[in-house]
XYZ file of C-alpha atoms in Angstrom:
557
model
C -127.842 24.054 76.505
C -128.082 22.255 73.228
C -124.540 22.693 71.871
C -121.230 21.769 73.486
C -118.919 24.668 74.295
C -115.313 25.003 75.375
C -114.522 25.162 79.114
C -115.487 28.606 80.454
C -112.900 31.328 80.828
C -112.556 32.639 84.357
C -113.597 36.155 85.370
C -114.012 38.195 88.544
C -117.578 36.961 89.090
C -116.479 33.334 88.977
C -113.725 34.189 91.439
C -116.297 35.692 93.835
C -118.515 32.617 93.524
C -115.567 30.287 94.071
C -114.632 32.215 97.232
C -118.234 32.189 98.523
C -118.541 28.441 98.005
C -115.144 27.785 99.572
C -116.116 29.874 102.609
C -119.340 27.922 103.047
C -121.607 30.911 102.378
C -123.703 28.801 100.040
C -123.993 25.132 99.253
C -125.232 25.936 95.762
C -125.662 29.060 93.664
C -128.841 30.576 92.293
C -128.888 33.262 89.598
C -131.657 34.859 87.600
C -132.229 36.623 84.289
C -134.734 39.406 85.061
C -135.913 41.198 81.875
C -138.586 43.857 81.841
C -141.239 42.778 79.304
C -141.359 46.146 77.529
C -139.470 45.285 74.335
C -137.539 42.605 72.505
C -134.217 41.336 73.822
C -131.043 42.562 72.110
C -127.448 41.374 71.881
C -126.639 43.080 75.201
C -129.204 40.888 76.921
C -127.549 37.848 75.353
C -124.458 38.578 77.429
C -126.537 38.560 80.624
C -128.440 35.435 79.577
C -125.248 33.547 78.786
C -123.639 34.730 82.025
C -126.519 33.917 84.383
C -127.614 30.629 82.823
C -124.022 29.657 82.090
C -122.934 30.097 85.695
C -125.888 28.058 86.925
C -124.975 25.249 84.538
C -121.270 25.275 85.337
C -121.831 25.328 89.111
C -124.775 22.901 89.037
C -127.065 25.577 90.419
C -130.300 27.125 89.192
C -131.208 30.127 87.083
C -134.654 31.673 87.185
C -136.340 33.521 84.359
C -138.143 36.352 86.125
C -140.088 39.109 84.423
C -139.754 42.375 86.335
C -143.220 43.512 85.341
C -143.733 46.591 87.509
C -144.652 49.053 84.729
C -147.754 47.708 82.961
C -148.149 50.841 80.828
C -145.168 49.764 78.705
C -145.467 45.986 78.982
C -147.196 43.434 76.803
C -147.614 39.672 76.595
C -146.023 39.889 73.124
C -142.760 40.813 74.815
C -143.148 38.043 77.394
C -143.525 35.491 74.610
C -140.648 36.869 72.547
C -138.293 36.889 75.540
C -139.040 33.252 76.323
C -138.513 32.302 72.674
C -135.178 34.143 72.566
C -133.826 32.537 75.746
C -134.744 29.079 74.480
C -133.271 29.843 71.048
C -129.959 30.771 72.673
C -129.865 27.261 74.107
C -130.995 27.788 77.702
C -133.984 26.534 79.679
C -135.400 27.659 83.018
C -137.428 24.476 83.536
C -140.175 25.186 86.063
C -138.469 28.341 87.329
C -140.373 31.035 85.434
C -141.594 33.828 87.673
C -143.101 37.292 87.480
C -142.434 40.077 89.937
C -146.208 40.470 89.949
C -146.371 37.015 91.583
C -145.081 38.791 94.693
C -147.272 41.916 94.659
C -149.145 40.922 97.814
C -145.963 40.004 99.654
C -144.272 43.228 98.510
C -147.246 45.174 99.849
C -146.858 43.459 103.213
C -143.131 44.294 103.226
C -144.057 47.932 102.633
C -146.290 47.782 105.701
C -143.310 46.451 107.660
C -141.281 49.493 106.571
C -144.090 51.857 107.584
C -144.415 50.165 110.961
C -140.681 50.730 111.529
C -141.113 54.383 110.520
C -138.935 53.658 107.477
C -141.546 54.603 104.873
C -144.144 57.347 104.586
C -146.912 58.497 102.267
C -145.911 61.655 100.432
C -148.289 64.102 98.712
C -145.658 65.972 96.694
C -146.208 66.027 92.952
C -143.658 64.319 90.723
C -142.178 67.707 89.799
C -141.915 68.826 93.429
C -140.417 65.480 94.398
C -137.645 66.047 91.856
C -137.081 69.579 93.135
C -136.896 68.469 96.769
C -134.513 65.681 95.822
C -131.639 68.063 95.168
C -128.808 67.533 92.722
C -125.534 65.664 92.564
C -123.857 68.687 94.187
C -126.667 69.919 96.465
C -128.410 67.929 99.239
C -132.114 67.285 99.130
C -134.806 68.704 101.400
C -137.196 66.774 103.608
C -140.706 66.392 102.266
C -143.260 68.282 104.395
C -145.017 64.921 104.769
C -141.958 63.056 106.034
C -142.986 63.250 109.707
C -146.445 61.763 109.341
C -147.220 59.247 112.073
C -147.028 55.524 111.535
C -150.762 55.227 112.037
C -151.533 57.930 109.442
C -149.162 56.355 106.926
C -150.703 52.916 107.399
C -154.179 54.364 106.882
C -153.197 56.346 103.781
C -151.309 53.437 102.253
C -154.330 51.141 102.673
C -156.530 53.792 101.046
C -154.014 54.130 98.188
C -154.457 50.416 97.547
C -158.240 50.623 97.689
C -158.223 53.189 94.883
C -159.361 56.224 96.860
C -156.720 58.604 95.451
C -155.963 59.704 91.918
C -152.875 59.007 89.829
C -149.855 60.975 90.992
C -151.586 62.358 94.065
C -149.620 60.261 96.545
C -146.607 57.954 96.631
C -145.018 55.758 99.248
C -141.398 56.738 99.857
C -138.591 55.132 101.804
C -137.418 57.196 104.770
C -133.638 57.063 104.437
C -131.512 60.226 104.104
C -132.342 63.288 102.014
C -128.762 64.513 102.441
C -127.055 61.335 101.288
C -124.334 61.848 98.672
C -125.961 58.922 96.856
C -129.028 60.460 95.267
C -130.719 57.035 95.091
C -130.989 57.043 98.909
C -132.831 60.368 99.120
C -136.163 58.902 100.137
C -136.822 57.019 96.872
C -140.359 56.298 95.751
C -141.444 52.730 96.509
C -145.055 52.790 95.283
C -147.091 54.906 92.859
C -150.777 54.958 91.917
C -151.856 53.937 88.397
C -155.577 53.617 87.667
C -157.168 52.092 84.585
C -154.232 49.857 83.765
C -154.799 46.248 82.761
C -151.714 44.332 83.817
C -150.847 41.405 81.563
C -150.642 39.067 84.575
C -152.809 40.564 87.349
C -155.461 42.277 85.240
C -157.171 45.104 87.114
C -156.502 43.724 90.599
C -154.066 46.512 91.489
C -153.991 50.274 91.125
C -150.871 50.514 93.294
C -147.595 49.450 91.701
C -144.161 49.004 93.267
C -141.105 50.592 91.672
C -138.342 48.565 90.071
C -135.723 49.528 92.672
C -137.975 48.269 95.459
C -139.278 45.172 93.700
C -136.058 43.822 92.263
C -134.046 43.143 95.448
C -137.018 41.732 97.315
C -137.904 39.420 94.416
C -134.298 38.192 94.422
C -134.525 37.539 98.144
C -137.883 35.751 97.887
C -136.461 33.442 95.208
C -133.316 32.656 97.195
C -130.978 34.184 94.621
C -127.391 34.036 95.845
C -125.666 36.231 93.273
C -127.686 39.002 91.647
C -125.747 40.029 88.538
C -126.499 43.346 86.879
C -124.777 45.936 84.720
C -122.658 48.802 85.991
C -125.356 51.470 85.810
C -126.918 49.773 88.851
C -123.777 50.101 90.972
C -125.070 53.307 92.582
C -128.354 51.512 93.266
C -126.671 48.767 95.292
C -126.973 50.624 98.657
C -130.736 50.861 98.081
C -130.833 47.195 97.034
C -129.147 46.241 100.315
C -131.285 48.674 102.354
C -134.530 47.100 101.125
C -133.313 43.587 101.921
C -131.937 44.564 105.343
C -135.145 46.167 106.619
C -137.860 43.622 105.838
C -138.333 39.969 106.761
C -137.074 38.335 103.559
C -135.847 34.712 103.758
C -132.417 35.306 102.165
C -129.873 38.026 101.444
C -128.595 38.034 97.872
C -125.377 39.762 96.871
C -125.529 42.235 93.989
C -122.501 42.194 91.652
C -122.105 44.587 88.739
C -120.381 43.965 85.421
C -119.924 46.065 82.292
C -122.759 46.157 79.818
C -122.219 45.221 76.196
C -121.922 48.279 73.959
C -121.629 47.477 70.251
C -120.463 49.658 67.378
C -122.761 50.806 64.567
C -125.982 50.258 66.479
C -127.986 51.492 69.456
C -128.791 49.428 72.523
C -131.180 51.769 74.322
C -134.601 50.154 74.493
C -136.152 53.589 74.062
C -134.263 54.175 70.835
C -134.977 50.687 69.545
C -138.666 51.291 70.229
C -138.457 54.579 68.324
C -136.854 52.870 65.338
C -139.780 50.436 65.230
C -142.598 52.874 65.996
C -141.287 55.478 63.529
C -140.944 52.747 60.885
C -137.263 53.454 60.367
C -136.871 49.658 60.354
C -139.280 46.870 59.461
C -140.217 45.742 62.948
C -138.386 44.281 65.922
C -137.060 41.393 63.834
C -135.634 43.555 61.059
C -132.274 41.902 60.267
C -130.500 45.233 60.756
C -131.650 45.446 64.370
C -129.437 44.278 67.269
C -132.402 42.385 68.715
C -132.047 38.642 69.043
C -135.095 38.305 66.782
C -133.357 40.476 64.189
C -130.074 38.603 64.466
C -131.907 35.287 64.137
C -133.626 36.506 60.956
C -130.263 37.791 59.738
C -128.922 34.232 60.001
C -126.922 34.378 63.227
C -126.721 31.122 65.154
C -127.080 30.638 68.908
C -123.578 29.155 69.016
C -122.082 32.223 67.327
C -123.776 34.608 69.742
C -122.668 32.580 72.757
C -119.122 32.493 71.391
C -119.232 36.260 70.835
C -120.296 36.795 74.459
C -117.461 34.531 75.583
C -114.942 36.489 73.505
C -116.188 39.811 74.895
C -115.734 38.494 78.416
C -116.959 39.795 81.768
C -115.241 42.848 83.274
C -116.031 45.949 85.288
C -114.769 48.328 82.580
C -117.191 49.791 80.049
C -115.973 49.570 76.491
C -117.233 49.732 72.931
C -117.044 46.357 71.210
C -116.159 46.285 67.528
C -118.895 44.992 65.247
C -116.157 43.004 63.513
C -115.919 40.780 66.605
C -119.574 39.767 66.304
C -119.230 39.265 62.559
C -116.108 37.183 63.066
C -117.998 34.856 65.425
C -120.756 34.103 62.913
C -118.286 33.902 60.026
C -116.244 31.273 61.884
C -119.376 29.294 62.739
C -120.834 29.312 59.230
C -117.504 28.648 57.554
C -117.539 25.262 59.269
C -121.243 24.457 59.034
C -122.809 26.126 56.000
C -123.085 24.086 52.766
C -121.872 25.849 49.627
C -124.207 26.908 46.840
C -123.997 29.164 43.787
C -126.164 32.252 43.405
C -125.869 34.949 40.751
C -126.958 38.247 42.297
C -126.700 40.484 39.205
C -127.275 38.160 36.244
C -125.514 38.593 32.913
C -126.271 35.986 30.238
C -123.446 34.058 28.611
C -124.150 32.053 25.450
C -121.610 29.310 24.749
C -121.525 29.334 20.968
C -119.639 26.066 20.524
C -121.653 24.115 23.080
C -124.552 22.123 21.540
C -127.817 23.880 22.319
C -129.618 20.617 22.987
C -126.884 19.198 25.219
C -127.371 19.073 28.978
C -124.798 17.567 31.309
C -124.226 17.416 35.024
C -121.092 18.598 36.777
C -120.222 17.558 40.304
C -119.408 20.047 43.056
C -118.566 19.559 46.701
C -121.116 20.762 49.261
C -118.250 21.823 51.504
C -114.572 21.895 50.504
C -113.437 21.360 54.109
C -115.946 18.685 55.104
C -116.202 15.650 52.856
C -118.985 14.231 55.041
C -121.370 16.804 53.548
C -121.052 15.007 50.207
C -121.435 16.349 46.689
C -124.185 17.696 44.471
C -124.753 17.683 40.721
C -125.438 20.889 38.801
C -126.925 21.118 35.310
C -124.645 22.685 32.686
C -125.891 23.928 29.322
C -125.220 26.348 26.462
C -126.748 29.370 28.211
C -125.510 30.440 31.616
C -125.872 33.281 34.068
C -122.771 34.907 35.540
C -122.537 37.996 37.715
C -122.235 41.382 36.007
C -119.416 42.184 38.428
C -117.409 39.291 36.993
C -117.081 40.973 33.584
C -115.273 44.178 32.661
C -114.609 45.649 29.237
C -111.960 47.910 30.704
C -110.712 45.970 33.686
C -108.948 47.586 36.639
C -105.491 46.422 37.634
C -105.328 42.822 38.917
C -108.824 42.016 37.602
C -108.838 38.203 37.287
C -112.298 37.604 35.942
C -113.780 37.701 32.457
C -112.715 40.307 29.887
C -113.111 40.520 26.087
C -110.779 37.927 24.612
C -109.889 36.641 28.076
C -110.441 33.311 29.764
C -111.877 32.305 33.112
C -112.802 29.041 34.757
C -116.394 28.359 35.711
C -116.463 26.888 39.205
C -116.490 23.076 38.921
C -116.804 23.186 35.135
C -114.967 24.358 32.018
C -112.669 27.189 31.053
C -114.460 29.649 28.738
C -113.234 32.545 26.574
C -115.239 35.721 25.931
C -115.433 36.202 22.149
C -118.129 38.863 21.722
C -119.964 41.487 23.767
C -123.598 42.270 22.864
C -124.843 45.745 23.846
C -128.016 47.765 23.606
C -128.365 51.107 21.863
C -127.166 52.935 24.972
C -124.019 50.853 25.185
C -125.056 48.728 28.143
C -123.827 45.147 28.100
C -126.717 42.740 27.478
C -125.047 39.427 26.751
C -121.711 37.730 26.206
C -120.840 35.210 23.534
C -118.174 32.759 24.636
C -116.573 29.474 23.686
C -115.784 26.420 25.800
C -112.485 24.613 26.009
C -113.857 21.065 26.282
C -110.497 19.708 27.421
C -110.610 21.612 30.711
C -113.330 19.840 32.695
C -111.466 18.981 35.892
C -108.134 19.788 34.187
C -105.904 22.779 33.641
C -105.684 24.024 30.056
C -102.680 23.022 27.982
C -99.916 25.583 27.567
C -101.504 28.477 29.435
C -102.550 29.486 32.920
C -106.051 30.679 33.760
C -106.102 32.512 37.083
C -109.714 33.532 37.541
C -112.587 31.364 38.813
C -116.179 32.622 38.801
C -119.528 31.188 39.830
C -122.462 30.568 37.503
C -125.819 28.848 37.086
C -127.375 27.252 34.010
C -130.071 29.539 32.587
C -132.501 26.732 31.793
C -132.676 25.393 35.351
C -131.908 28.489 37.428
C -134.397 29.468 40.116
C -135.448 33.138 40.401
C -134.786 34.500 43.883
C -134.912 37.678 45.914
C -131.773 38.502 47.844
C -131.619 41.175 50.515
C -128.210 42.664 51.139
C -128.110 43.981 54.689
C -125.402 46.272 55.980
C -124.848 48.052 59.275
C -127.822 50.091 60.423
C -125.725 53.165 61.193
C -122.884 54.690 59.211
C -120.794 55.674 62.252
C -119.559 53.567 65.198
C -121.312 55.666 67.888
C -124.683 56.977 66.643
C -125.791 60.187 68.331
C -122.332 60.963 69.716
C -121.994 64.437 71.176
C -125.722 64.763 71.851
C -126.763 64.769 68.181
C -129.876 63.027 66.898
C -128.898 59.402 66.390
C -131.367 59.188 63.490
C -129.110 61.463 61.455
C -126.483 58.711 61.560
C -128.678 56.044 59.968
C -127.001 54.331 57.033
C -129.101 55.052 53.902
C -127.550 51.998 52.234
C -128.247 49.520 55.020
C -130.608 47.508 52.801
C -130.433 46.716 49.097
C -133.071 44.389 47.662
C -132.157 42.442 44.519
C -135.253 40.920 42.940
C -133.858 39.345 39.732
C -131.258 36.981 41.153
C -130.707 33.466 39.818
C -129.747 30.565 42.070
C -128.952 26.895 41.515
C -131.827 24.367 41.532
C -130.861 22.920 44.923
C -132.130 26.149 46.503
C -135.654 25.876 45.092
C -137.272 24.291 48.136
C -135.354 25.733 51.062
C -137.104 26.353 54.347
C -136.819 29.491 56.438
C -133.703 29.482 58.591
C -131.527 27.306 56.338
C -128.054 28.815 56.011
C -125.616 28.651 53.105
C -122.428 30.103 51.804
C -123.088 31.560 48.379
C -119.719 31.027 46.781
C -117.660 34.208 46.421
C -120.516 36.302 47.875
C -121.031 35.595 51.559
C -123.200 33.735 54.027
C -126.961 33.833 53.560
C -130.080 32.535 55.277
C -133.514 31.744 53.885
C -135.964 34.376 55.110
C -139.455 33.587 56.460
C -140.820 35.343 53.340
C -139.540 32.408 51.265
C -142.246 30.815 49.098
C -142.224 27.607 47.018
C -139.951 28.056 43.972
C -139.404 31.703 44.983
C -136.819 31.735 47.749
C -135.825 34.870 49.615
C -132.385 35.109 51.188
C -130.823 37.554 53.642
C -127.133 38.349 53.706
C -125.820 37.345 57.117
C -122.214 38.443 56.725
C -119.679 38.788 53.946
C -116.795 36.417 53.415
C -114.389 38.977 54.848
C -114.470 42.207 56.840
C -114.532 45.147 54.420
C -115.539 47.775 57.010
C -112.280 47.385 58.891
C -110.411 48.509 55.810
C -112.830 51.194 54.618
C -114.314 52.979 57.590
C -116.716 55.747 56.564
């Protein structure tokens, strides 16, 4: 990892590992992060990454990055590359321990032969629909396939012919011979191999037309890699007996232990890879790295830092109880991180011109502002000040609401780091819209309080002559309700129509002219922002990462 973190909090998995090491079961631990390369990683995967790699680091063990690539129809090298980039971005490295389940296809095939030779697997000719029917339900036992009693010799012959490509897709499968009446439906003779012709696998090409299932491949890959603790989410708890069955009945070199923990469920988003894929393919978002997406690519483009995401995962913790995590917890993590690290800048999102009538038009001075009020080591910067300024439209009101402390007709306000000004005149168009303000400067207030009166409000500004035009994208939560699709409704109906607002006429201070993508700032009084990859020379583009405070907690829709 690249950044120092606090000592890890304990959890039930650490307690299991401590007990295993104390009992002499292992002399070192080995974990793995095993994504399927059929989509981009999301914040839920970050929890697993931090857990698996973090444990390996803390216990001086190893953590493999293994791609469980058993379904080539949905997989792509794009996803392989993005997963590797995301893991590295989070601050973890697998060294020379990158593997693919497809690395073991030949060995897995030989293990299947071992099962057949023990009469623990058979070739079944039932269609997929009939297989489901024979399987039974959660309340009714399954029925034996009519092909369950084939001889070992016949099964070996048919399985070899399946590999050679003699049979069509879906015509035959290899199934484990376990117990069709088991109360655990996963043990009712699960499919171990299926036929898929015409598929170009991103690692093995066209070498195979016979592909192992995930439930068969995963435990045996763990065992081949010498994994000691195989950590997975709670939905795999019912699969653990099959995991152990596969390991117990073939000649693998080790016997990993599967341990389940609760998955990360986050408010105001969806975590299902199927739904995330639909959002992208139906163009409901602008790709996998859309800053509204819970993908790590999206969060990175939104301005989240690796440290904030790791801290969020640490705060969520590791338990065996499913729960829905408040979005505010994630936002708090990035807000805390950027509050300490992000330099301050001024950006006017909705510009309103102010002409200082008593300030010489040809005068230009520099005022000094701190780059960070809590960190003197970040130094200061100088900002041009002149007779024409931009302030935010929201900082002026002709008829102010109660407790409005910004600029009003006849009222005073301090410009951040500069003078106190008074609004003397409001210029409007024919429709009554405010076009411009005329104001006067109190020259005695630079760095001083005015004599004989108290000015409460402070607003941000930029000098019109040197301001840089910018595009600012205000991102909000992708969904308008905490649990999209609750009650079986279409989750798309819960999309937030106001999740993105693009402001194209913003004005920012000159220091932001030549930012590079990924630079993060606090725009004073607005929030935390990051320079987007769409940034061009002298035309920066910024994304809102998070506001200065949580407004959703107070105003839930």
